[in-house]
mmCIF file of C-alpha atoms and ligand atoms in Angstrom:
data_model
loop_
_atom_site.group_PDB
_atom_site.id
_atom_site.type_symbol
_atom_site.label_atom_id
_atom_site.label_comp_id
_atom_site.label_asym_id
_atom_site.label_seq_id
_atom_site.Cartn_x
_atom_site.Cartn_y
_atom_site.Cartn_z
ATOM 1 C CA MET A 292 -36.426 0.468 -30.397
ATOM 2 C CA THR A 293 -36.033 4.005 -31.148
ATOM 3 C CA GLU A 294 -32.886 5.967 -30.142
ATOM 4 C CA GLN A 295 -33.019 6.947 -26.602
ATOM 5 C CA ASN A 296 -32.454 10.387 -25.195
ATOM 6 C CA VAL A 297 -30.639 10.052 -21.822
ATOM 7 C CA THR A 298 -29.291 13.059 -19.753
ATOM 8 C CA ARG A 299 -28.210 13.503 -16.016
ATOM 9 C CA ALA A 300 -31.966 13.491 -15.049
ATOM 10 C CA THR A 301 -32.216 9.794 -16.371
ATOM 11 C CA PHE A 302 -29.818 8.797 -13.661
ATOM 12 C CA ASP A 303 -32.415 9.708 -10.896
ATOM 13 C CA GLU A 304 -35.106 7.995 -12.821
ATOM 14 C CA VAL A 305 -33.617 4.634 -13.325
ATOM 15 C CA MET A 306 -30.460 4.179 -11.338
ATOM 16 C CA VAL A 307 -30.041 3.087 -7.705
ATOM 17 C CA PRO A 308 -29.425 6.348 -5.852
ATOM 18 C CA ASN A 309 -26.171 5.017 -4.136
ATOM 19 C CA TYR A 310 -24.177 7.534 -6.289
ATOM 20 C CA LYS A 311 -24.756 11.346 -6.857
ATOM 21 C CA PRO A 312 -23.055 12.004 -10.162
ATOM 22 C CA GLN A 313 -22.026 15.466 -11.137
ATOM 23 C CA ASP A 314 -24.416 17.514 -13.215
ATOM 24 C CA MET A 315 -23.137 16.605 -16.724
ATOM 25 C CA VAL A 316 -22.617 13.495 -18.788
ATOM 26 C CA PRO A 317 -19.242 12.992 -20.221
ATOM 27 C CA VAL A 318 -19.356 11.407 -23.576
ATOM 28 C CA ARG A 319 -15.821 11.607 -24.920
ATOM 29 C CA GLY A 320 -12.102 11.829 -23.692
ATOM 30 C CA GLU A 321 -8.780 12.229 -25.038
ATOM 31 C CA GLY A 322 -5.739 12.310 -22.880
ATOM 32 C CA SER A 323 -6.659 14.606 -19.872
ATOM 33 C CA ARG A 324 -9.348 16.359 -21.698
ATOM 34 C CA VAL A 325 -13.192 15.284 -21.635
ATOM 35 C CA TRP A 326 -16.118 16.672 -23.449
ATOM 36 C CA ASP A 327 -19.907 16.410 -22.079
ATOM 37 C CA GLN A 328 -23.048 16.079 -23.864
ATOM 38 C CA ASN A 329 -23.188 19.780 -24.655
ATOM 39 C CA GLY A 330 -19.786 19.839 -25.979
ATOM 40 C CA LYS A 331 -18.258 21.519 -23.086
ATOM 41 C CA GLU A 332 -14.585 20.619 -22.528
ATOM 42 C CA TYR A 333 -13.138 19.810 -19.187
ATOM 43 C CA LEU A 334 -9.489 19.173 -17.987
ATOM 44 C CA ASP A 335 -9.595 15.897 -16.082
ATOM 45 C CA PHE A 336 -7.857 16.201 -12.606
ATOM 46 C CA THR A 337 -9.694 12.968 -11.424
ATOM 47 C CA GLY A 338 -8.116 10.337 -13.558
ATOM 48 C CA GLY A 339 -11.326 8.394 -13.024
ATOM 49 C CA ILE A 340 -10.344 8.379 -9.260
ATOM 50 C CA ALA A 341 -6.728 7.304 -9.866
ATOM 51 C CA VAL A 342 -7.716 4.850 -12.805
ATOM 52 C CA ASN A 343 -7.126 6.434 -16.114
ATOM 53 C CA ALA A 344 -3.361 6.481 -15.533
ATOM 54 C CA LEU A 345 -2.515 6.936 -19.106
ATOM 55 C CA GLY A 346 -5.473 9.299 -20.042
ATOM 56 C CA HIS A 347 -8.491 8.708 -21.919
ATOM 57 C CA ALA A 348 -8.520 6.775 -25.203
ATOM 58 C CA ASN A 349 -4.719 6.360 -25.120
ATOM 59 C CA PRO A 350 -3.679 5.024 -28.434
ATOM 60 C CA ARG A 351 -1.451 2.240 -27.127
ATOM 61 C CA LEU A 352 -4.276 0.956 -24.903
ATOM 62 C CA VAL A 353 -6.790 1.239 -27.770
ATOM 63 C CA LYS A 354 -4.540 -0.786 -29.952
ATOM 64 C CA ALA A 355 -3.957 -3.495 -27.268
ATOM 65 C CA LEU A 356 -7.653 -3.882 -26.622
ATOM 66 C CA GLN A 357 -8.696 -3.783 -30.232
ATOM 67 C CA GLU A 358 -6.101 -6.373 -31.181
ATOM 68 C CA GLN A 359 -7.135 -8.722 -28.374
ATOM 69 C CA SER A 360 -10.761 -7.989 -29.067
ATOM 70 C CA GLU A 361 -10.389 -9.647 -32.472
ATOM 71 C CA LYS A 362 -8.688 -12.876 -31.079
ATOM 72 C CA LEU A 363 -10.376 -13.929 -27.651
ATOM 73 C CA TRP A 364 -12.532 -12.119 -25.244
ATOM 74 C CA HIS A 365 -13.126 -14.759 -22.549
ATOM 75 C CA LEU A 366 -12.510 -18.388 -21.674
ATOM 76 C CA SER A 367 -13.136 -18.705 -17.940
ATOM 77 C CA ASN A 368 -10.654 -20.140 -15.489
ATOM 78 C CA VAL A 369 -11.002 -23.662 -16.925
ATOM 79 C CA TYR A 370 -8.503 -22.473 -19.421
ATOM 80 C CA THR A 371 -5.605 -20.187 -18.979
ATOM 81 C CA ASN A 372 -4.608 -17.518 -21.619
ATOM 82 C CA GLU A 373 -1.562 -15.818 -22.956
ATOM 83 C CA PRO A 374 -2.260 -12.215 -21.868
ATOM 84 C CA ALA A 375 -2.805 -13.273 -18.346
ATOM 85 C CA LEU A 376 0.382 -15.388 -18.152
ATOM 86 C CA LYS A 377 2.285 -12.407 -19.823
ATOM 87 C CA LEU A 378 0.973 -10.020 -17.402
ATOM 88 C CA ALA A 379 1.650 -12.225 -14.301
ATOM 89 C CA LYS A 380 5.099 -12.859 -15.452
ATOM 90 C CA ARG A 381 5.714 -9.260 -15.906
ATOM 91 C CA LEU A 382 4.201 -8.231 -12.383
ATOM 92 C CA THR A 383 6.399 -10.923 -10.822
ATOM 93 C CA GLU A 384 9.436 -9.560 -12.587
ATOM 94 C CA LEU A 385 8.654 -6.129 -11.372
ATOM 95 C CA THR A 386 7.774 -6.831 -7.767
ATOM 96 C CA PHE A 387 8.560 -9.068 -4.491
ATOM 97 C CA ALA A 388 5.823 -11.334 -5.705
ATOM 98 C CA ASP A 389 6.059 -14.953 -7.012
ATOM 99 C CA LYS A 390 2.475 -15.495 -7.716
ATOM 100 C CA VAL A 391 -0.600 -13.631 -8.858
ATOM 101 C CA PHE A 392 -4.249 -13.903 -8.504
ATOM 102 C CA PHE A 393 -6.404 -11.905 -11.063
ATOM 103 C CA CYS A 394 -9.886 -10.419 -10.511
ATOM 104 C CA ASN A 395 -11.863 -7.557 -11.503
ATOM 105 C CA SER A 396 -11.739 -4.714 -9.051
ATOM 106 C CA GLY A 397 -10.037 -3.515 -5.793
ATOM 107 C CA GLY A 398 -12.554 -4.848 -3.581
ATOM 108 C CA GLU A 399 -12.213 -8.345 -4.991
ATOM 109 C CA ALA A 400 -8.483 -8.055 -4.895
ATOM 110 C CA ASN A 401 -8.841 -7.291 -1.133
ATOM 111 C CA GLU A 402 -11.372 -9.998 -0.578
ATOM 112 C CA ALA A 403 -8.915 -12.567 -2.023
ATOM 113 C CA ALA A 404 -6.155 -11.117 0.266
ATOM 114 C CA PHE A 405 -8.135 -11.279 3.389
ATOM 115 C CA LYS A 406 -9.266 -14.794 2.735
ATOM 116 C CA LEU A 407 -5.701 -15.697 1.931
ATOM 117 C CA VAL A 408 -4.413 -14.265 5.209
ATOM 118 C CA ARG A 409 -6.983 -16.163 7.180
ATOM 119 C CA LYS A 410 -6.461 -19.474 5.310
ATOM 120 C CA TYR A 411 -2.568 -19.177 5.485
ATOM 121 C CA ALA A 412 -2.882 -18.808 9.366
ATOM 122 C CA TYR A 413 -5.412 -21.625 9.593
ATOM 123 C CA ASP A 414 -3.027 -23.882 7.527
ATOM 124 C CA ASN A 415 0.108 -23.111 9.286
ATOM 125 C CA VAL A 416 -1.041 -22.466 12.934
ATOM 126 C CA GLY A 417 -4.739 -22.999 13.480
ATOM 127 C CA PRO A 418 -8.137 -21.362 13.538
ATOM 128 C CA GLU A 419 -7.464 -19.156 16.585
ATOM 129 C CA LYS A 420 -4.947 -17.163 14.612
ATOM 130 C CA HIS A 421 -7.668 -15.456 12.520
ATOM 131 C CA GLU A 422 -7.486 -11.712 13.616
ATOM 132 C CA ILE A 423 -6.978 -9.043 11.201
ATOM 133 C CA ILE A 424 -5.733 -5.527 12.186
ATOM 134 C CA SER A 425 -6.266 -2.522 10.051
ATOM 135 C CA PHE A 426 -6.282 1.221 10.557
ATOM 136 C CA ARG A 427 -9.001 3.831 11.311
ATOM 137 C CA GLN A 428 -9.966 5.944 8.185
ATOM 138 C CA SER A 429 -8.622 3.127 5.901
ATOM 139 C CA PHE A 430 -10.687 2.142 2.926
ATOM 140 C CA HIS A 431 -10.497 -1.322 1.364
ATOM 141 C CA GLY A 432 -13.638 -1.552 -0.796
ATOM 142 C CA ARG A 433 -17.479 -2.117 -0.435
ATOM 143 C CA THR A 434 -17.903 -5.843 0.092
ATOM 144 C CA LEU A 435 -19.017 -6.943 3.346
ATOM 145 C CA PHE A 436 -15.552 -8.234 4.398
ATOM 146 C CA THR A 437 -13.784 -5.057 2.875
ATOM 147 C CA VAL A 438 -16.120 -2.609 4.579
ATOM 148 C CA SER A 439 -15.376 -4.477 7.853
ATOM 149 C CA VAL A 440 -11.684 -4.526 7.479
ATOM 150 C CA GLY A 441 -12.018 -0.782 6.388
ATOM 151 C CA GLY A 442 -11.617 1.663 9.212
ATOM 152 C CA GLN A 443 -14.701 3.680 8.334
ATOM 153 C CA GLU A 444 -17.648 2.809 10.436
ATOM 154 C CA LYS A 445 -20.177 4.789 8.142
ATOM 155 C CA TYR A 446 -19.596 2.010 5.347
ATOM 156 C CA ARG A 447 -20.657 -0.747 7.686
ATOM 157 C CA LYS A 448 -23.622 0.928 9.407
ATOM 158 C CA GLY A 449 -26.793 -0.866 8.701
ATOM 159 C CA PHE A 450 -25.106 -3.961 7.112
ATOM 160 C CA GLU A 451 -24.380 -5.565 10.321
ATOM 161 C CA PRO A 452 -23.685 -8.295 11.220
ATOM 162 C CA VAL A 453 -20.397 -7.922 9.660
ATOM 163 C CA PRO A 454 -17.438 -10.431 9.712
ATOM 164 C CA GLU A 455 -15.697 -10.675 13.094
ATOM 165 C CA GLY A 456 -12.133 -10.743 14.256
ATOM 166 C CA ILE A 457 -11.167 -7.421 12.884
ATOM 167 C CA THR A 458 -9.605 -4.651 15.048
ATOM 168 C CA HIS A 459 -9.022 -1.161 13.971
ATOM 169 C CA VAL A 460 -6.165 1.036 15.327
ATOM 170 C CA GLU A 461 -4.872 4.537 14.941
ATOM 171 C CA PHE A 462 -2.836 5.136 11.736
ATOM 172 C CA ASN A 463 0.824 5.969 12.081
ATOM 173 C CA ASN A 464 0.818 4.982 15.810
ATOM 174 C CA LEU A 465 3.106 2.151 16.278
ATOM 175 C CA GLU A 466 2.415 1.939 20.076
ATOM 176 C CA ALA A 467 -1.247 1.449 19.505
ATOM 177 C CA LEU A 468 -0.447 -1.260 16.839
ATOM 178 C CA LYS A 469 1.848 -3.049 19.199
ATOM 179 C CA ALA A 470 -0.769 -2.956 21.992
ATOM 180 C CA ALA A 471 -3.337 -4.698 19.661
ATOM 181 C CA MET A 472 -1.247 -7.290 18.196
ATOM 182 C CA SER A 473 -0.857 -10.758 19.554
ATOM 183 C CA ASP A 474 -0.325 -14.400 18.474
ATOM 184 C CA ARG A 475 -3.855 -14.405 17.422
ATOM 185 C CA THR A 476 -3.122 -11.673 14.724
ATOM 186 C CA CYS A 477 -3.040 -13.287 11.222
ATOM 187 C CA ALA A 478 -2.411 -9.952 9.250
ATOM 188 C CA VAL A 479 -2.068 -6.263 9.429
ATOM 189 C CA VAL A 480 -3.556 -4.455 6.395
ATOM 190 C CA MET A 481 -2.601 -0.954 5.295
ATOM 191 C CA GLU A 482 -2.589 1.567 2.554
ATOM 192 C CA PRO A 483 0.930 3.126 2.216
ATOM 193 C CA ILE A 484 -0.939 6.351 1.721
ATOM 194 C CA GLN A 485 -4.500 6.354 3.026
ATOM 195 C CA GLY A 486 -6.546 7.537 -0.074
ATOM 196 C CA GLU A 487 -10.191 7.866 0.484
ATOM 197 C CA GLY A 488 -9.314 8.697 4.252
ATOM 198 C CA GLY A 489 -7.791 12.005 3.120
ATOM 199 C CA ILE A 490 -4.368 11.322 1.407
ATOM 200 C CA ILE A 491 -2.583 10.579 4.663
ATOM 201 C CA PRO A 492 0.958 9.185 3.988
ATOM 202 C CA ALA A 493 2.307 6.369 6.339
ATOM 203 C CA ASP A 494 5.431 7.537 8.044
ATOM 204 C CA PRO A 495 8.498 5.513 6.822
ATOM 205 C CA GLU A 496 9.434 4.524 10.262
ATOM 206 C CA PHE A 497 5.950 3.459 11.025
ATOM 207 C CA VAL A 498 5.943 1.110 8.116
ATOM 208 C CA ARG A 499 9.242 -0.382 9.184
ATOM 209 C CA GLY A 500 7.861 -1.043 12.622
ATOM 210 C CA VAL A 501 4.658 -2.575 11.284
ATOM 211 C CA ARG A 502 6.924 -5.046 9.246
ATOM 212 C CA GLU A 503 8.935 -5.781 12.537
ATOM 213 C CA LEU A 504 5.846 -6.354 14.636
ATOM 214 C CA CYS A 505 4.301 -8.668 11.946
ATOM 215 C CA ASP A 506 7.418 -10.696 11.812
ATOM 216 C CA GLN A 507 7.662 -10.917 15.618
ATOM 217 C CA HIS A 508 4.069 -12.221 15.780
ATOM 218 C CA ASN A 509 4.179 -14.413 12.648
ATOM 219 C CA ALA A 510 1.531 -12.275 10.994
ATOM 220 C CA LEU A 511 1.445 -11.428 7.335
ATOM 221 C CA LEU A 512 1.714 -7.930 6.123
ATOM 222 C CA VAL A 513 -0.731 -6.572 3.435
ATOM 223 C CA PHE A 514 -0.472 -3.447 1.378
ATOM 224 C CA ASP A 515 -3.327 -2.120 -0.140
ATOM 225 C CA GLU A 516 -2.003 -0.448 -3.220
ATOM 226 C CA ILE A 517 -5.013 -0.088 -5.147
ATOM 227 C CA GLN A 518 -4.951 3.664 -5.193
ATOM 228 C CA THR A 519 -1.193 3.978 -4.729
ATOM 229 C CA GLY A 520 -0.065 1.394 -7.246
ATOM 230 C CA VAL A 521 1.074 1.286 -10.766
ATOM 231 C CA GLY A 522 3.130 4.612 -10.629
ATOM 232 C CA ARG A 523 0.713 6.867 -8.913
ATOM 233 C CA THR A 524 3.344 7.853 -6.304
ATOM 234 C CA GLY A 525 6.369 8.187 -8.785
ATOM 235 C CA HIS A 526 7.237 4.613 -7.895
ATOM 236 C CA PHE A 527 5.872 1.387 -9.509
ATOM 237 C CA TYR A 528 4.394 0.518 -6.270
ATOM 238 C CA ALA A 529 4.671 2.772 -3.172
ATOM 239 C CA TYR A 530 6.409 0.090 -1.008
ATOM 240 C CA MET A 531 9.157 0.230 -3.230
ATOM 241 C CA GLU A 532 10.234 3.599 -2.116
ATOM 242 C CA LEU A 533 9.406 2.671 1.545
ATOM 243 C CA GLY A 534 11.898 -0.084 1.397
ATOM 244 C CA VAL A 535 9.531 -2.421 3.079
ATOM 245 C CA GLU A 536 8.290 -5.575 1.414
ATOM 246 C CA PRO A 537 4.689 -6.931 2.200
ATOM 247 C CA ASP A 538 3.776 -10.579 1.863
ATOM 248 C CA VAL A 539 0.638 -9.692 0.080
ATOM 249 C CA LEU A 540 -0.150 -6.675 -2.160
ATOM 250 C CA THR A 541 -3.523 -5.778 -3.800
ATOM 251 C CA THR A 542 -3.576 -3.762 -6.949
ATOM 252 C CA ALA A 543 -6.373 -2.491 -9.370
ATOM 253 C CA LYS A 544 -7.682 0.911 -10.438
ATOM 254 C CA ALA A 545 -4.731 2.135 -12.698
ATOM 255 C CA LEU A 546 -3.737 -1.468 -13.545
ATOM 256 C CA GLY A 547 -6.142 -1.568 -16.443
ATOM 257 C CA GLY A 548 -5.931 2.232 -17.190
ATOM 258 C CA GLY A 549 -9.747 2.179 -17.129
ATOM 259 C CA PHE A 550 -10.407 -1.525 -18.153
ATOM 260 C CA PRO A 551 -11.710 -3.378 -15.085
ATOM 261 C CA ILE A 552 -9.032 -5.659 -13.682
ATOM 262 C CA GLY A 553 -7.564 -6.163 -10.177
ATOM 263 C CA ALA A 554 -4.829 -8.474 -8.919
ATOM 264 C CA MET A 555 -3.421 -9.833 -5.677
ATOM 265 C CA LEU A 556 0.443 -10.388 -5.537
ATOM 266 C CA THR A 557 1.991 -12.804 -3.190
ATOM 267 C CA THR A 558 4.776 -15.051 -2.257
ATOM 268 C CA ASP A 559 5.200 -18.683 -3.147
ATOM 269 C CA LYS A 560 4.742 -19.699 0.320
ATOM 270 C CA CYS A 561 1.596 -17.889 1.008
ATOM 271 C CA ALA A 562 0.068 -18.764 -2.339
ATOM 272 C CA GLU A 563 0.099 -22.431 -1.335
ATOM 273 C CA SER A 564 -2.772 -21.607 0.959
ATOM 274 C CA LEU A 565 -5.098 -20.813 -1.911
ATOM 275 C CA GLY A 566 -4.757 -24.348 -3.441
ATOM 276 C CA PHE A 567 -6.924 -25.697 -6.163
ATOM 277 C CA GLY A 568 -10.700 -24.866 -5.621
ATOM 278 C CA THR A 569 -10.332 -22.695 -2.700
ATOM 279 C CA HIS A 570 -11.185 -19.398 -4.423
ATOM 280 C CA GLY A 571 -12.014 -17.942 -7.815
ATOM 281 C CA SER A 572 -13.748 -15.607 -10.185
ATOM 282 C CA THR A 573 -15.312 -16.148 -13.482
ATOM 283 C CA TYR A 574 -13.865 -13.070 -15.165
ATOM 284 C CA GLY A 575 -10.585 -12.941 -13.133
ATOM 285 C CA GLY A 576 -7.749 -12.980 -15.649
ATOM 286 C CA ASN A 577 -9.983 -12.147 -18.685
ATOM 287 C CA PRO A 578 -7.771 -11.748 -21.846
ATOM 288 C CA LEU A 579 -9.109 -8.381 -22.699
ATOM 289 C CA GLY A 580 -8.367 -6.899 -19.229
ATOM 290 C CA CYS A 581 -4.825 -8.668 -19.142
ATOM 291 C CA ALA A 582 -3.827 -7.529 -22.707
ATOM 292 C CA VAL A 583 -4.736 -3.787 -21.755
ATOM 293 C CA ALA A 584 -2.967 -4.031 -18.315
ATOM 294 C CA LEU A 585 0.246 -5.649 -19.740
ATOM 295 C CA GLU A 586 0.507 -2.376 -21.970
ATOM 296 C CA VAL A 587 -0.245 -0.271 -19.089
ATOM 297 C CA VAL A 588 2.534 -1.882 -16.928
ATOM 298 C CA ASN A 589 5.075 -1.870 -19.638
ATOM 299 C CA THR A 590 4.422 1.769 -20.273
ATOM 300 C CA ILE A 591 4.403 2.968 -16.629
ATOM 301 C CA SER A 592 7.219 0.861 -15.205
ATOM 302 C CA ASP A 593 9.537 2.973 -17.275
ATOM 303 C CA GLU A 594 12.037 4.867 -15.166
ATOM 304 C CA GLN A 595 11.703 8.049 -17.055
ATOM 305 C CA MET A 596 7.911 7.919 -16.809
ATOM 306 C CA LEU A 597 8.203 7.412 -12.891
ATOM 307 C CA ALA A 598 10.686 10.225 -12.437
ATOM 308 C CA ASP A 599 8.246 12.448 -14.565
ATOM 309 C CA VAL A 600 5.559 11.786 -12.184
ATOM 310 C CA GLN A 601 7.777 12.902 -9.182
ATOM 311 C CA ARG A 602 8.765 16.009 -11.094
ATOM 312 C CA LYS A 603 4.998 16.899 -11.874
ATOM 313 C CA HIS A 604 4.198 16.541 -8.164
ATOM 314 C CA GLY A 605 6.435 19.532 -7.535
ATOM 315 C CA LEU A 606 4.572 21.456 -10.298
ATOM 316 C CA PHE A 607 1.277 20.725 -8.693
ATOM 317 C CA VAL A 608 2.202 21.744 -5.164
ATOM 318 C CA GLU A 609 3.715 24.990 -6.508
ATOM 319 C CA GLU A 610 0.569 25.826 -8.279
ATOM 320 C CA LEU A 611 -1.554 24.702 -5.190
ATOM 321 C CA ASP A 612 0.649 26.843 -2.850
ATOM 322 C CA ARG A 613 0.421 29.845 -5.193
ATOM 323 C CA ILE A 614 -3.396 29.609 -5.112
ATOM 324 C CA ASN A 615 -3.341 29.091 -1.340
ATOM 325 C CA ARG A 616 -1.323 32.144 -0.841
ATOM 326 C CA GLU A 617 -4.047 34.093 -2.444
ATOM 327 C CA HIS A 618 -7.051 32.563 -1.037
ATOM 328 C CA GLY A 619 -5.979 30.629 2.011
ATOM 329 C CA ILE A 620 -8.250 27.710 1.986
ATOM 330 C CA PHE A 621 -5.735 24.773 2.547
ATOM 331 C CA GLU A 622 -4.216 23.831 5.953
ATOM 332 C CA GLU A 623 -1.914 21.636 4.210
ATOM 333 C CA VAL A 624 -1.127 20.298 0.632
ATOM 334 C CA ARG A 625 0.162 16.563 0.973
ATOM 335 C CA GLY A 626 0.620 13.361 -0.812
ATOM 336 C CA LYS A 627 3.081 11.842 -3.264
ATOM 337 C CA GLY A 628 3.587 11.886 -7.066
ATOM 338 C CA LEU A 629 0.167 12.518 -8.724
ATOM 339 C CA LEU A 630 -1.953 11.712 -5.626
ATOM 340 C CA ILE A 631 -2.354 15.014 -4.045
ATOM 341 C CA GLY A 632 -4.691 16.158 -1.291
ATOM 342 C CA GLY A 633 -5.451 19.758 -0.302
ATOM 343 C CA ALA A 634 -6.450 19.670 3.265
ATOM 344 C CA LEU A 635 -9.134 22.301 3.864
ATOM 345 C CA LYS A 636 -9.057 24.657 6.764
ATOM 346 C CA GLN A 637 -11.670 24.268 9.472
ATOM 347 C CA GLU A 638 -14.093 26.922 8.137
ATOM 348 C CA TRP A 639 -14.158 24.983 4.807
ATOM 349 C CA HIS A 640 -14.907 21.437 6.266
ATOM 350 C CA GLY A 641 -17.803 19.563 4.556
ATOM 351 C CA GLN A 642 -17.918 21.998 1.770
ATOM 352 C CA GLY A 643 -15.824 20.143 -0.768
ATOM 353 C CA ALA A 644 -18.821 19.636 -2.947
ATOM 354 C CA ARG A 645 -19.053 23.457 -3.466
ATOM 355 C CA PHE A 646 -15.414 23.491 -4.822
ATOM 356 C CA LEU A 647 -16.145 20.515 -7.130
ATOM 357 C CA ALA A 648 -19.220 22.310 -8.524
ATOM 358 C CA ALA A 649 -17.415 25.552 -9.036
ATOM 359 C CA ALA A 650 -14.571 23.708 -10.712
ATOM 360 C CA ARG A 651 -16.897 21.977 -13.134
ATOM 361 C CA ALA A 652 -18.301 25.208 -14.168
ATOM 362 C CA GLU A 653 -14.916 26.338 -14.971
ATOM 363 C CA GLY A 654 -14.145 23.233 -16.836
ATOM 364 C CA LEU A 655 -12.287 21.180 -14.312
ATOM 365 C CA MET A 656 -12.890 17.737 -12.972
ATOM 366 C CA LEU A 657 -11.831 17.401 -9.345
ATOM 367 C CA LEU A 658 -12.332 15.076 -6.488
ATOM 368 C CA VAL A 659 -12.626 15.043 -2.725
ATOM 369 C CA ALA A 660 -11.124 12.418 -0.176
ATOM 370 C CA GLY A 661 -13.510 12.492 2.734
ATOM 371 C CA PRO A 662 -15.246 15.767 3.904
ATOM 372 C CA GLN A 663 -12.107 17.712 4.579
ATOM 373 C CA VAL A 664 -9.833 17.286 1.629
ATOM 374 C CA LEU A 665 -9.838 18.209 -2.093
ATOM 375 C CA ARG A 666 -7.997 15.613 -4.136
ATOM 376 C CA MET A 667 -6.328 15.482 -7.441
ATOM 377 C CA ALA A 668 -5.295 12.169 -9.127
ATOM 378 C CA PRO A 669 -4.814 13.038 -12.820
ATOM 379 C CA ALA A 670 -3.569 10.949 -15.510
ATOM 380 C CA LEU A 671 0.257 10.270 -15.095
ATOM 381 C CA ASN A 672 1.045 11.467 -18.527
ATOM 382 C CA ILE A 673 -0.879 14.856 -18.127
ATOM 383 C CA SER A 674 1.196 17.753 -19.504
ATOM 384 C CA ASP A 675 2.810 20.655 -17.687
ATOM 385 C CA ASP A 676 0.628 22.949 -19.914
ATOM 386 C CA GLU A 677 -2.487 21.061 -18.933
ATOM 387 C CA ILE A 678 -1.385 21.153 -15.296
ATOM 388 C CA ARG A 679 -0.985 24.958 -15.367
ATOM 389 C CA GLU A 680 -4.126 25.460 -17.431
ATOM 390 C CA GLY A 681 -6.224 23.167 -15.048
ATOM 391 C CA MET A 682 -4.689 25.278 -12.048
ATOM 392 C CA GLN A 683 -5.878 28.556 -13.682
ATOM 393 C CA ARG A 684 -9.381 26.992 -13.873
ATOM 394 C CA PHE A 685 -9.119 25.884 -10.259
ATOM 395 C CA ALA A 686 -7.921 29.238 -9.021
ATOM 396 C CA ARG A 687 -10.950 30.792 -10.911
ATOM 397 C CA ALA A 688 -13.242 28.220 -9.131
ATOM 398 C CA VAL A 689 -11.692 28.797 -5.597
ATOM 399 C CA ALA A 690 -11.919 32.648 -6.014
ATOM 400 C CA LYS A 691 -15.796 32.351 -6.804
ATOM 401 C CA VAL A 692 -16.224 29.954 -3.734
ATOM 402 C CA VAL A 693 -14.508 32.191 -1.526
ATOM 403 C CA ALA A 694 -16.093 35.341 -2.604
ATOM 404 C CA LYS A 695 -19.404 33.733 -1.538
ATOM 405 C CA GLY A 696 -17.953 32.839 1.815
ATOM 406 C CA SER A 697 -17.961 29.721 3.980
ATOM 407 C CA GLU A 698 -21.276 28.129 4.829
ATOM 408 C CA ALA A 699 -19.879 26.615 7.962
HETATM 409 C C1 PLP B 968 -7.136 1.632 -1.210
HETATM 410 C C2 PLP B 968 -8.280 1.144 -1.926
HETATM 411 N N1 PLP B 968 -8.840 -0.042 -1.698
HETATM 412 C C3 PLP B 968 -9.669 -0.705 -2.247
HETATM 413 C C4 PLP B 968 -10.581 0.002 -2.975
HETATM 414 C C5 PLP B 968 -11.735 -0.499 -3.659
HETATM 415 O O1 PLP B 968 -11.656 -0.687 -5.045
HETATM 416 P P1 PLP B 968 -12.929 -0.982 -6.065
HETATM 417 O O2 PLP B 968 -13.748 0.184 -5.858
HETATM 418 O O3 PLP B 968 -12.317 -1.205 -7.236
HETATM 419 O O4 PLP B 968 -13.513 -2.177 -5.615
HETATM 420 C C6 PLP B 968 -10.468 1.410 -3.243
HETATM 421 C C7 PLP B 968 -11.224 2.140 -4.196
HETATM 422 O O5 PLP B 968 -11.295 3.502 -3.982
HETATM 423 C C8 PLP B 968 -9.267 1.934 -2.717
HETATM 424 O O6 PLP B 968 -8.792 3.322 -2.920
#
C-alpha cells in the first residue's frame, strides 16, 4: 500500500459524522504547544478536554510507556499485573477508597459505578431500592446507562427506551433533592463541578447536605470526578477540598495523561457487591495504561504541583478579567484550579464556535462547555509565560469576533 495523504477533508469522507473536528489536523505536541500538518503552532488551552494534565509528550510519561512497552502489553484479567497493583495501591493510599476497579474510559467507570450502586442496594436491601438520582445539566458519559443518568435530554433523544429508575433534580437545590429522595433511592450521583454542563461548581453546603440525605436514606453517594479529578481543581480530587467523602468515585481523563484508562474507587463494604464474575472489562487494568497512570498520579499528587495549579487559576482569572474589561463578552468567569469557564453574555449565547474558530486562527486551542460557556482546561504544568501568551492570542481572537458583532 502506498503512503496515504490524509487531511481534514478525509474525516468527512471516511468517519462517522458524530464529531465535527476543527479545520486543522494536529500532528505533534510538546508540553502545551501543538503543531498542525502545515507546521502552524498553537498553544493548547484544551488539554485534550482535561486529559493531557502533564502536557503533550511529557518525558516522564514517554519513559514510563516505553519501559512498559518493552515488558508486557496485555494479559487480560485472567492474570493480574504489577503496574495495575501498584496503581491501585497508590490510589487507595491517596484517597478514601479501599478498592479499585480499572477500565478504559470515563463512561465505563460510571457504568461500573451505576451497576455497583444498584447491586449494593439489591444485595443489602432488595430490588425495590434501585432508584438513582442525578442532576440536570450533568454529564456522565455516552453509554446508554450513562446518558440516562446524565441530566441532558439531548443525549438520550432517539435512543429510547433507556434504562428506568432514574430521576433528575435541580443542581445545588437541596430542597429539590430532599423531595425526590426516598427509601427506594439507591444512590445520588454528582459532579463536584458540572463540567460539560457549563463549569458550575457545587456549593459546599449543598454537598454536605447531599451526604447527609444519602446517610438518612441509606443511599450511596457517587462523585463523578472524571473531569475534576487528578489535580484539575488544585486538589488531587475535588472532594478533598469539599470535606465530604463519597462512597464511590469515578476517575478517568487526566488519570492516564492521554493514555486511555478509567477507574472506579470505592470502599471495602461496597466492593463486596461486585463479587467474582459480576462485572468486567478485557482491557481494564492494562499494564501500559497503569504504568503511565502511576507516573501521572505520582507527579500530580505532589503538594507543590497542586498549590501551583491553584496559583495559576488566579493568573487565568486575572487575564480573563482584563480581556473582559475591554470587550465585555463574559457575564461571569468561574471554575476551580485549571478548569475555567467564561460564561458568555446573553448576546453571545450559542456563538462559542465563532470564538473557537477565531482562537484557532490566532494559534490557540480552546473549548466550549455547552452553548453559553467558553472553557479552558490546559495542562496543569502550563507555564506562566504560556498562559500570558495564550491570553494575548485569545484577546486578539475576541477582538476580531467582537468587531464583527453578535449574530444573535
Ligand atoms: C464528568 C464526566 N463524566 C463522564 C465523562 C465521560 O468520559 P468518557 O468520554 O471518557 O467516556 C466525561 C467526559 O467528558 C465527563 O466530563
